[in-house]
């Protein structure tokens, strides 16, 4: 019986790890697409934290990804992406300097 529980626990751990990796890949793709659309240079992506309550007060399990970007090449800003499941729910970027057009 103990062996069966150990196998089930290991299987659950592997499944959760695989799902987290899959979500991280979706988040990275969403961030890349968003930065390209906003004409920003993506510098790095990292998983931030997990949470249960969203900023608007709703209770949903979510993951926050933090990413660094540059708008004109010599600056660095940190943005956040809230992922709910495998969907990008909300991007949150600080005010950043925009490139001047001549």
mmCIF file of N, CA, C and O in Angstrom:
data_model
loop_
_atom_site.group_PDB
_atom_site.id
_atom_site.type_symbol
_atom_site.label_atom_id
_atom_site.label_comp_id
_atom_site.label_asym_id
_atom_site.label_seq_id
_atom_site.Cartn_x
_atom_site.Cartn_y
_atom_site.Cartn_z
ATOM 1 N N UNK A 1 0.825 -1.189 0.000
ATOM 2 C CA UNK A 1 0.000 0.000 0.000
ATOM 3 C C UNK A 1 0.873 1.258 0.000
ATOM 4 O O UNK A 1 0.550 2.228 -0.670
ATOM 5 N N UNK A 2 1.979 1.214 0.773
ATOM 6 C CA UNK A 2 2.872 2.377 0.822
ATOM 7 C C UNK A 2 3.516 2.635 -0.532
ATOM 8 O O UNK A 2 3.705 3.780 -0.923
ATOM 9 N N UNK A 3 3.860 1.550 -1.237
ATOM 10 C CA UNK A 3 4.457 1.700 -2.565
ATOM 11 C C UNK A 3 3.478 2.341 -3.543
ATOM 12 O O UNK A 3 3.868 3.163 -4.369
ATOM 13 N N UNK A 4 2.217 1.950 -3.444
ATOM 14 C CA UNK A 4 1.197 2.509 -4.327
ATOM 15 C C UNK A 4 1.034 4.008 -4.071
ATOM 16 O O UNK A 4 0.941 4.804 -5.019
ATOM 17 N N UNK A 5 1.004 4.400 -2.811
ATOM 18 C CA UNK A 5 0.894 5.825 -2.490
ATOM 19 C C UNK A 5 2.117 6.608 -2.971
ATOM 20 O O UNK A 5 1.986 7.733 -3.467
ATOM 21 N N UNK A 6 3.286 6.024 -2.860
ATOM 22 C CA UNK A 6 4.506 6.683 -3.333
ATOM 23 C C UNK A 6 4.466 6.847 -4.852
ATOM 24 O O UNK A 6 4.843 7.902 -5.380
ATOM 25 N N UNK A 7 3.997 5.833 -5.547
ATOM 26 C CA UNK A 7 3.893 5.912 -7.009
ATOM 27 C C UNK A 7 2.871 6.971 -7.412
ATOM 28 O O UNK A 7 3.102 7.762 -8.329
ATOM 29 N N UNK A 8 1.735 7.011 -6.732
ATOM 30 C CA UNK A 8 0.725 8.021 -7.025
ATOM 31 C C UNK A 8 1.246 9.435 -6.748
ATOM 32 O O UNK A 8 1.005 10.357 -7.524
ATOM 33 N N UNK A 9 1.964 9.609 -5.644
ATOM 34 C CA UNK A 9 2.530 10.924 -5.320
ATOM 35 C C UNK A 9 3.557 11.344 -6.351
ATOM 36 O O UNK A 9 3.578 12.500 -6.794
ATOM 37 N N UNK A 10 4.403 10.431 -6.784
ATOM 38 C CA UNK A 10 5.406 10.735 -7.800
ATOM 39 C C UNK A 10 4.744 11.076 -9.131
ATOM 40 O O UNK A 10 5.148 12.014 -9.819
ATOM 41 N N UNK A 11 3.700 10.337 -9.491
ATOM 42 C CA UNK A 11 2.965 10.606 -10.726
ATOM 43 C C UNK A 11 2.318 11.978 -10.682
ATOM 44 O O UNK A 11 2.372 12.733 -11.657
ATOM 45 N N UNK A 12 1.709 12.320 -9.563
ATOM 46 C CA UNK A 12 1.091 13.639 -9.413
ATOM 47 C C UNK A 12 2.134 14.749 -9.502
ATOM 48 O O UNK A 12 1.920 15.759 -10.172
ATOM 49 N N UNK A 13 3.268 14.557 -8.853
ATOM 50 C CA UNK A 13 4.346 15.546 -8.909
ATOM 51 C C UNK A 13 4.830 15.748 -10.341
ATOM 52 O O UNK A 13 5.002 16.877 -10.794
ATOM 53 N N UNK A 14 5.031 14.653 -11.071
ATOM 54 C CA UNK A 14 5.488 14.750 -12.462
ATOM 55 C C UNK A 14 4.453 15.440 -13.340
ATOM 56 O O UNK A 14 4.796 16.255 -14.198
ATOM 57 N N UNK A 15 3.175 15.124 -13.131
ATOM 58 C CA UNK A 15 2.109 15.765 -13.901
ATOM 59 C C UNK A 15 2.075 17.270 -13.638
ATOM 60 O O UNK A 15 1.979 18.068 -14.582
ATOM 61 N N UNK A 16 2.156 17.677 -12.373
ATOM 62 C CA UNK A 16 2.141 19.106 -12.050
ATOM 63 C C UNK A 16 3.371 19.825 -12.609
ATOM 64 O O UNK A 16 3.268 20.945 -13.090
ATOM 65 N N UNK A 17 4.522 19.168 -12.548
ATOM 66 C CA UNK A 17 5.736 19.754 -13.116
ATOM 67 C C UNK A 17 5.586 19.939 -14.620
ATOM 68 O O UNK A 17 5.917 20.989 -15.180
ATOM 69 N N UNK A 18 5.052 18.947 -15.307
ATOM 70 C CA UNK A 18 4.853 19.018 -16.749
ATOM 71 C C UNK A 18 3.871 20.136 -17.113
ATOM 72 O O UNK A 18 4.098 20.895 -18.057
ATOM 73 N N UNK A 19 2.788 20.260 -16.350
ATOM 74 C CA UNK A 19 1.811 21.316 -16.615
ATOM 75 C C UNK A 19 2.429 22.699 -16.389
ATOM 76 O O UNK A 19 2.153 23.634 -17.130
ATOM 77 N N UNK A 20 3.267 22.841 -15.370
ATOM 78 C CA UNK A 20 3.913 24.129 -15.103
ATOM 79 C C UNK A 20 4.872 24.490 -16.233
ATOM 80 O O UNK A 20 4.947 25.636 -16.648
ATOM 81 N N UNK A 21 5.607 23.519 -16.747
ATOM 82 C CA UNK A 21 6.514 23.766 -17.874
ATOM 83 C C UNK A 21 5.726 24.188 -19.106
ATOM 84 O O UNK A 21 6.123 25.081 -19.832
ATOM 85 N N UNK A 22 4.605 23.525 -19.332
ATOM 86 C CA UNK A 22 3.755 23.860 -20.476
ATOM 87 C C UNK A 22 3.208 25.282 -20.342
ATOM 88 O O UNK A 22 3.208 26.044 -21.304
ATOM 89 N N UNK A 23 2.768 25.647 -19.136
ATOM 90 C CA UNK A 23 2.268 26.999 -18.908
ATOM 91 C C UNK A 23 3.379 28.029 -19.108
ATOM 92 O O UNK A 23 3.151 29.091 -19.674
ATOM 93 N N UNK A 24 4.586 27.706 -18.670
ATOM 94 C CA UNK A 24 5.714 28.617 -18.851
ATOM 95 C C UNK A 24 6.003 28.856 -20.328
ATOM 96 O O UNK A 24 6.310 29.980 -20.731
ATOM 97 N N UNK A 25 5.882 27.817 -21.145
ATOM 98 C CA UNK A 25 6.089 27.977 -22.581
ATOM 99 C C UNK A 25 5.021 28.871 -23.191
ATOM 100 O O UNK A 25 5.323 29.746 -24.009
ATOM 101 N N UNK A 26 3.763 28.686 -22.796
ATOM 102 C CA UNK A 26 2.685 29.542 -23.290
ATOM 103 C C UNK A 26 2.896 30.993 -22.856
ATOM 104 O O UNK A 26 2.664 31.922 -23.625
ATOM 105 N N UNK A 27 3.326 31.180 -21.624
ATOM 106 C CA UNK A 27 3.563 32.536 -21.119
ATOM 107 C C UNK A 27 4.685 33.206 -21.900
ATOM 108 O O UNK A 27 4.579 34.384 -22.272
ATOM 109 N N UNK A 28 5.751 32.484 -22.165
ATOM 110 C CA UNK A 28 6.883 33.048 -22.907
ATOM 111 C C UNK A 28 6.451 33.446 -24.315
ATOM 112 O O UNK A 28 6.816 34.517 -24.811
ATOM 113 N N UNK A 29 5.647 32.611 -24.960
ATOM 114 C CA UNK A 29 5.149 32.932 -26.299
ATOM 115 C C UNK A 29 4.244 34.165 -26.269
ATOM 116 O O UNK A 29 4.323 35.031 -27.136
ATOM 117 N N UNK A 30 3.376 34.254 -25.255
ATOM 118 C CA UNK A 30 2.469 35.398 -25.144
ATOM 119 C C UNK A 30 3.249 36.687 -24.903
ATOM 120 O O UNK A 30 2.934 37.734 -25.481
ATOM 121 N N UNK A 31 4.280 36.621 -24.076
ATOM 122 C CA UNK A 31 5.091 37.800 -23.795
ATOM 123 C C UNK A 31 5.860 38.221 -25.037
ATOM 124 O O UNK A 31 5.937 39.412 -25.360
ATOM 125 N N UNK A 32 6.429 37.257 -25.766
ATOM 126 C CA UNK A 32 7.136 37.585 -26.999
ATOM 127 C C UNK A 32 6.196 38.257 -28.001
ATOM 128 O O UNK A 32 6.556 39.260 -28.624
ATOM 129 N N UNK A 33 5.008 37.714 -28.162
ATOM 130 C CA UNK A 33 4.039 38.280 -29.094
ATOM 131 C C UNK A 33 3.639 39.698 -28.676
ATOM 132 O O UNK A 33 3.548 40.600 -29.516
ATOM 133 N N UNK A 34 3.402 39.885 -27.393
ATOM 134 C CA UNK A 34 2.991 41.200 -26.888
ATOM 135 C C UNK A 34 4.100 42.233 -27.105
ATOM 136 O O UNK A 34 3.836 43.351 -27.553
ATOM 137 N N UNK A 35 5.347 41.863 -26.795
ATOM 138 C CA UNK A 35 6.465 42.800 -26.975
ATOM 139 C C UNK A 35 6.665 43.145 -28.450
ATOM 140 O O UNK A 35 6.943 44.295 -28.785
ATOM 141 N N UNK A 36 6.496 42.162 -29.315
ATOM 142 C CA UNK A 36 6.628 42.435 -30.748
ATOM 143 C C UNK A 36 5.532 43.388 -31.213
ATOM 144 O O UNK A 36 5.791 44.327 -31.974
ATOM 145 N N UNK A 37 4.312 43.161 -30.737
ATOM 146 C CA UNK A 37 3.177 44.013 -31.106
ATOM 147 C C UNK A 37 3.361 45.443 -30.608
ATOM 148 O O UNK A 37 3.027 46.399 -31.310
ATOM 149 N N UNK A 38 3.935 45.592 -29.415
ATOM 150 C CA UNK A 38 4.138 46.927 -28.831
ATOM 151 C C UNK A 38 5.487 47.538 -29.220
ATOM 152 O O UNK A 38 5.839 48.606 -28.742
ATOM 153 N N UNK A 39 6.252 46.839 -30.071
ATOM 154 C CA UNK A 39 7.563 47.280 -30.538
ATOM 155 C C UNK A 39 8.537 47.487 -29.369
ATOM 156 O O UNK A 39 9.201 48.508 -29.256
ATOM 157 N N UNK A 40 8.591 46.479 -28.508
ATOM 158 C CA UNK A 40 9.504 46.471 -27.364
ATOM 159 C C UNK A 40 10.502 45.336 -27.540
ATOM 160 O O UNK A 40 10.204 44.325 -28.170
ATOM 161 N N UNK A 41 11.675 45.502 -26.959
ATOM 162 C CA UNK A 41 12.686 44.455 -26.996
ATOM 163 C C UNK A 41 12.586 43.637 -25.714
ATOM 164 O O UNK A 41 12.767 44.167 -24.619
ATOM 165 N N UNK A 42 12.320 42.343 -25.849
ATOM 166 C CA UNK A 42 12.222 41.448 -24.702
ATOM 167 C C UNK A 42 13.618 41.073 -24.241
ATOM 168 O O UNK A 42 14.447 40.646 -25.037
ATOM 169 N N UNK A 43 13.896 41.243 -22.949
ATOM 170 C CA UNK A 43 15.219 40.942 -22.406
ATOM 171 C C UNK A 43 15.247 39.629 -21.636
ATOM 172 O O UNK A 43 16.165 38.836 -21.789
ATOM 173 N N UNK A 44 14.264 39.392 -20.769
ATOM 174 C CA UNK A 44 14.248 38.155 -19.990
ATOM 175 C C UNK A 44 12.844 37.884 -19.459
ATOM 176 O O UNK A 44 12.026 38.792 -19.342
ATOM 177 N N UNK A 45 12.599 36.610 -19.129
ATOM 178 C CA UNK A 45 11.306 36.175 -18.583
ATOM 179 C C UNK A 45 11.582 35.266 -17.391
ATOM 180 O O UNK A 45 12.476 34.427 -17.443
ATOM 181 N N UNK A 46 10.810 35.458 -16.315
ATOM 182 C CA UNK A 46 10.945 34.610 -15.134
ATOM 183 C C UNK A 46 9.578 34.411 -14.484
ATOM 184 O O UNK A 46 8.734 35.307 -14.511
ATOM 185 N N UNK A 47 9.377 33.220 -13.910
ATOM 186 C CA UNK A 47 8.143 32.968 -13.170
ATOM 187 C C UNK A 47 8.256 33.669 -11.826
ATOM 188 O O UNK A 47 9.236 33.510 -11.109
ATOM 189 N N UNK A 48 7.264 34.472 -11.506
ATOM 190 C CA UNK A 48 7.300 35.225 -10.266
ATOM 191 C C UNK A 48 6.706 34.466 -9.097
ATOM 192 O O UNK A 48 7.412 33.912 -8.271
ATOM 193 N N UNK A 49 5.390 34.402 -9.048
ATOM 194 C CA UNK A 49 4.738 33.800 -7.889
ATOM 195 C C UNK A 49 3.397 33.196 -8.284
ATOM 196 O O UNK A 49 2.900 33.408 -9.385
ATOM 197 N N UNK A 50 2.823 32.479 -7.343
ATOM 198 C CA UNK A 50 1.487 31.912 -7.497
ATOM 199 C C UNK A 50 0.550 32.672 -6.582
ATOM 200 O O UNK A 50 0.972 33.234 -5.574
ATOM 201 N N UNK A 51 -0.711 32.659 -6.910
ATOM 202 C CA UNK A 51 -1.679 33.310 -6.046
ATOM 203 C C UNK A 51 -3.055 32.701 -6.213
ATOM 204 O O UNK A 51 -3.313 31.945 -7.150
ATOM 205 N N UNK A 52 -3.935 33.068 -5.303
ATOM 206 C CA UNK A 52 -5.317 32.593 -5.359
ATOM 207 C C UNK A 52 -6.259 33.739 -5.689
ATOM 208 O O UNK A 52 -7.199 33.581 -6.437
ATOM 209 N N UNK A 53 -5.971 34.931 -5.168
ATOM 210 C CA UNK A 53 -6.857 36.068 -5.382
ATOM 211 C C UNK A 53 -6.245 37.019 -6.400
ATOM 212 O O UNK A 53 -5.109 37.473 -6.257
ATOM 213 N N UNK A 54 -7.014 37.345 -7.444
ATOM 214 C CA UNK A 54 -6.574 38.276 -8.474
ATOM 215 C C UNK A 54 -6.635 39.709 -7.949
ATOM 216 O O UNK A 54 -7.328 39.988 -6.954
ATOM 217 N N UNK A 55 -5.938 40.647 -8.595
ATOM 218 C CA UNK A 55 -5.981 42.043 -8.148
ATOM 219 C C UNK A 55 -7.390 42.647 -8.123
ATOM 220 O O UNK A 55 -7.667 43.542 -7.338
ATOM 221 N N UNK A 56 -8.298 42.145 -8.972
ATOM 222 C CA UNK A 56 -9.670 42.692 -8.979
ATOM 223 C C UNK A 56 -10.562 42.041 -7.920
ATOM 224 O O UNK A 56 -11.744 42.351 -7.830
ATOM 225 N N UNK A 57 -10.008 41.142 -7.100
ATOM 226 C CA UNK A 57 -10.756 40.563 -5.992
ATOM 227 C C UNK A 57 -11.329 39.180 -6.252
ATOM 228 O O UNK A 57 -11.766 38.515 -5.327
ATOM 229 N N UNK A 58 -11.349 38.736 -7.513
ATOM 230 C CA UNK A 58 -11.868 37.403 -7.811
ATOM 231 C C UNK A 58 -10.892 36.337 -7.331
ATOM 232 O O UNK A 58 -9.692 36.522 -7.369
ATOM 233 N N UNK A 59 -11.449 35.224 -6.896
ATOM 234 C CA UNK A 59 -10.602 34.128 -6.418
ATOM 235 C C UNK A 59 -10.384 33.141 -7.558
ATOM 236 O O UNK A 59 -11.302 32.440 -7.972
ATOM 237 N N UNK A 60 -9.176 33.131 -8.087
ATOM 238 C CA UNK A 60 -8.765 32.222 -9.155
ATOM 239 C C UNK A 60 -7.308 31.863 -8.937
ATOM 240 O O UNK A 60 -6.502 32.721 -8.594
ATOM 241 N N UNK A 61 -6.964 30.626 -9.146
ATOM 242 C CA UNK A 61 -5.569 30.215 -9.074
ATOM 243 C C UNK A 61 -4.857 30.785 -10.297
ATOM 244 O O UNK A 61 -5.315 30.616 -11.427
ATOM 245 N N UNK A 62 -3.752 31.492 -10.084
ATOM 246 C CA UNK A 62 -3.033 32.121 -11.188
ATOM 247 C C UNK A 62 -1.535 32.129 -10.916
ATOM 248 O O UNK A 62 -1.093 31.912 -9.798
ATOM 249 N N UNK A 63 -0.786 32.376 -11.977
ATOM 250 C CA UNK A 63 0.666 32.473 -11.895
ATOM 251 C C UNK A 63 1.076 33.815 -12.468
ATOM 252 O O UNK A 63 0.554 34.233 -13.498
ATOM 253 N N UNK A 64 1.999 34.481 -11.792
ATOM 254 C CA UNK A 64 2.499 35.769 -12.267
ATOM 255 C C UNK A 64 3.893 35.553 -12.845
ATOM 256 O O UNK A 64 4.766 34.989 -12.189
ATOM 257 N N UNK A 65 4.072 35.998 -14.074
ATOM 258 C CA UNK A 65 5.375 35.952 -14.740
ATOM 259 C C UNK A 65 5.899 37.375 -14.845
ATOM 260 O O UNK A 65 5.153 38.292 -15.201
ATOM 261 N N UNK A 66 7.153 37.553 -14.518
ATOM 262 C CA UNK A 66 7.792 38.858 -14.644
ATOM 263 C C UNK A 66 8.728 38.825 -15.835
ATOM 264 O O UNK A 66 9.392 37.816 -16.078
ATOM 265 N N UNK A 67 8.756 39.925 -16.590
ATOM 266 C CA UNK A 67 9.642 39.993 -17.733
ATOM 267 C C UNK A 67 10.258 41.383 -17.812
ATOM 268 O O UNK A 67 9.671 42.361 -17.373
ATOM 269 N N UNK A 68 11.474 41.424 -18.319
ATOM 270 C CA UNK A 68 12.171 42.688 -18.494
ATOM 271 C C UNK A 68 12.173 43.028 -19.977
ATOM 272 O O UNK A 68 12.344 42.149 -20.824
ATOM 273 N N UNK A 69 11.973 44.308 -20.258
ATOM 274 C CA UNK A 69 11.936 44.757 -21.642
ATOM 275 C C UNK A 69 12.611 46.115 -21.753
ATOM 276 O O UNK A 69 12.836 46.800 -20.757
ATOM 277 N N UNK A 70 12.940 46.469 -22.979
ATOM 278 C CA UNK A 70 13.547 47.762 -23.260
ATOM 279 C C UNK A 70 12.734 48.418 -24.366
ATOM 280 O O UNK A 70 12.287 47.751 -25.301
ATOM 281 N N UNK A 71 12.562 49.729 -24.264
ATOM 282 C CA UNK A 71 11.777 50.420 -25.285
ATOM 283 C C UNK A 71 12.654 51.120 -26.311
ATOM 284 O O UNK A 71 12.296 51.203 -27.479
ATOM 285 N N UNK A 72 13.800 51.638 -25.906
ATOM 286 C CA UNK A 72 14.686 52.339 -26.846
ATOM 287 C C UNK A 72 16.088 51.754 -26.876
ATOM 288 O O UNK A 72 16.951 52.253 -27.577
ATOM 289 N N UNK A 73 16.354 50.717 -26.131
ATOM 290 C CA UNK A 73 17.635 50.038 -26.201
ATOM 291 C C UNK A 73 18.583 50.307 -25.048
ATOM 292 O O UNK A 73 19.437 49.489 -24.753
ATOM 293 N N UNK A 74 18.482 51.438 -24.388
ATOM 294 C CA UNK A 74 19.408 51.731 -23.289
ATOM 295 C C UNK A 74 18.693 51.833 -21.944
ATOM 296 O O UNK A 74 19.212 52.402 -20.998
ATOM 297 N N UNK A 75 17.513 51.271 -21.862
ATOM 298 C CA UNK A 75 16.750 51.298 -20.617
ATOM 299 C C UNK A 75 16.242 49.892 -20.310
ATOM 300 O O UNK A 75 16.360 48.992 -21.122
ATOM 301 N N UNK A 76 15.700 49.721 -19.120
ATOM 302 C CA UNK A 76 15.219 48.403 -18.696
ATOM 303 C C UNK A 76 14.020 48.607 -17.779
ATOM 304 O O UNK A 76 14.092 49.346 -16.806
ATOM 305 N N UNK A 77 12.920 47.924 -18.101
ATOM 306 C CA UNK A 77 11.700 47.998 -17.302
ATOM 307 C C UNK A 77 11.240 46.583 -16.984
ATOM 308 O O UNK A 77 11.544 45.642 -17.708
ATOM 309 N N UNK A 78 10.448 46.451 -15.924
ATOM 310 C CA UNK A 78 9.909 45.147 -15.533
ATOM 311 C C UNK A 78 8.392 45.173 -15.664
ATOM 312 O O UNK A 78 7.725 46.007 -15.061
ATOM 313 N N UNK A 79 7.873 44.244 -16.459
ATOM 314 C CA UNK A 79 6.437 44.092 -16.626
ATOM 315 C C UNK A 79 5.982 42.783 -16.017
ATOM 316 O O UNK A 79 6.797 41.924 -15.654
ATOM 317 N N UNK A 80 4.668 42.623 -15.900
ATOM 318 C CA UNK A 80 4.107 41.393 -15.328
ATOM 319 C C UNK A 80 2.999 40.874 -16.226
ATOM 320 O O UNK A 80 2.280 41.639 -16.858
ATOM 321 N N UNK A 81 2.890 39.550 -16.248
ATOM 322 C CA UNK A 81 1.815 38.869 -16.957
ATOM 323 C C UNK A 81 1.130 37.947 -15.964
ATOM 324 O O UNK A 81 1.791 37.171 -15.272
ATOM 325 N N UNK A 82 -0.186 38.029 -15.897
ATOM 326 C CA UNK A 82 -0.971 37.117 -15.062
ATOM 327 C C UNK A 82 -1.531 36.031 -15.978
ATOM 328 O O UNK A 82 -2.241 36.327 -16.934
ATOM 329 N N UNK A 83 -1.158 34.792 -15.682
ATOM 330 C CA UNK A 83 -1.650 33.638 -16.440
ATOM 331 C C UNK A 83 -2.676 32.892 -15.594
ATOM 332 O O UNK A 83 -2.412 32.570 -14.436
ATOM 333 N N UNK A 84 -3.830 32.625 -16.184
ATOM 334 C CA UNK A 84 -4.840 31.785 -15.557
ATOM 335 C C UNK A 84 -4.942 30.534 -16.416
ATOM 336 O O UNK A 84 -5.388 30.602 -17.554
ATOM 337 N N UNK A 85 -4.467 29.447 -15.881
ATOM 338 C CA UNK A 85 -4.391 28.224 -16.679
ATOM 339 C C UNK A 85 -3.368 28.420 -17.781
ATOM 340 O O UNK A 85 -2.226 28.783 -17.530
ATOM 341 N N UNK A 86 -3.800 28.212 -19.026
ATOM 342 C CA UNK A 86 -2.903 28.394 -20.163
ATOM 343 C C UNK A 86 -3.246 29.645 -20.952
ATOM 344 O O UNK A 86 -2.880 29.762 -22.120
ATOM 345 N N UNK A 87 -3.934 30.585 -20.333
ATOM 346 C CA UNK A 87 -4.330 31.823 -21.017
ATOM 347 C C UNK A 87 -3.697 33.034 -20.358
ATOM 348 O O UNK A 87 -3.649 33.134 -19.133
ATOM 349 N N UNK A 88 -3.232 33.953 -21.195
ATOM 350 C CA UNK A 88 -2.690 35.219 -20.704
ATOM 351 C C UNK A 88 -3.869 36.109 -20.324
ATOM 352 O O UNK A 88 -4.644 36.521 -21.185
ATOM 353 N N UNK A 89 -4.027 36.371 -19.041
ATOM 354 C CA UNK A 89 -5.186 37.122 -18.570
ATOM 355 C C UNK A 89 -4.952 38.630 -18.619
ATOM 356 O O UNK A 89 -5.827 39.381 -19.034
ATOM 357 N N UNK A 90 -3.759 39.082 -18.173
ATOM 358 C CA UNK A 90 -3.543 40.526 -18.092
ATOM 359 C C UNK A 90 -2.053 40.841 -18.094
ATOM 360 O O UNK A 90 -1.275 40.225 -17.386
ATOM 361 N N UNK A 91 -1.702 41.843 -18.913
ATOM 362 C CA UNK A 91 -0.352 42.389 -18.898
ATOM 363 C C UNK A 91 -0.367 43.661 -18.076
ATOM 364 O O UNK A 91 -1.313 44.446 -18.156
ATOM 365 N N UNK A 92 0.676 43.867 -17.297
ATOM 366 C CA UNK A 92 0.804 45.077 -16.480
ATOM 367 C C UNK A 92 2.214 45.625 -16.707
ATOM 368 O O UNK A 92 3.187 45.022 -16.274
ATOM 369 N N UNK A 93 2.296 46.762 -17.391
ATOM 370 C CA UNK A 93 3.580 47.381 -17.694
ATOM 371 C C UNK A 93 3.656 48.747 -17.033
ATOM 372 O O UNK A 93 2.655 49.473 -16.988
ATOM 373 N N UNK A 94 4.836 49.126 -16.559
ATOM 374 C CA UNK A 94 4.996 50.470 -16.007
ATOM 375 C C UNK A 94 5.090 51.482 -17.153
ATOM 376 O O UNK A 94 5.305 51.101 -18.301
ATOM 377 N N UNK A 95 4.928 52.761 -16.867
ATOM 378 C CA UNK A 95 5.147 53.765 -17.924
ATOM 379 C C UNK A 95 6.594 53.675 -18.402
ATOM 380 O O UNK A 95 7.517 53.536 -17.605
ATOM 381 N N UNK A 96 6.789 53.733 -19.708
ATOM 382 C CA UNK A 96 8.121 53.621 -20.272
ATOM 383 C C UNK A 96 8.317 54.671 -21.373
ATOM 384 O O UNK A 96 7.351 55.159 -21.953
ATOM 385 N N UNK A 97 9.562 54.983 -21.617
ATOM 386 C CA UNK A 97 9.920 55.971 -22.619
ATOM 387 C C UNK A 97 9.728 55.360 -23.994
ATOM 388 O O UNK A 97 10.131 54.225 -24.251
ATOM 389 N N UNK A 98 9.144 56.113 -24.903
ATOM 390 C CA UNK A 98 8.907 55.626 -26.245
ATOM 391 C C UNK A 98 9.963 56.200 -27.173
ATOM 392 O O UNK A 98 10.492 57.289 -26.965
ATOM 393 N N UNK A 99 10.276 55.444 -28.225
ATOM 394 C CA UNK A 99 11.266 55.879 -29.201
ATOM 395 C C UNK A 99 10.707 57.073 -29.984
ATOM 396 O O UNK A 99 9.536 57.106 -30.339
ATOM 397 N N UNK A 100 11.581 58.028 -30.229
ATOM 398 C CA UNK A 100 11.179 59.215 -30.999
ATOM 399 C C UNK A 100 11.289 58.920 -32.474
ATOM 400 O O UNK A 100 12.228 58.285 -32.926
ATOM 401 N N UNK A 101 10.312 59.376 -33.233
ATOM 402 C CA UNK A 101 10.351 59.231 -34.686
ATOM 403 C C UNK A 101 10.688 60.586 -35.280
ATOM 404 O O UNK A 101 10.174 61.613 -34.887
ATOM 405 N N UNK A 102 11.582 60.580 -36.249
ATOM 406 C CA UNK A 102 11.995 61.831 -36.879
ATOM 407 C C UNK A 102 11.345 62.008 -38.206
ATOM 408 O O UNK A 102 11.077 61.179 -38.948
#
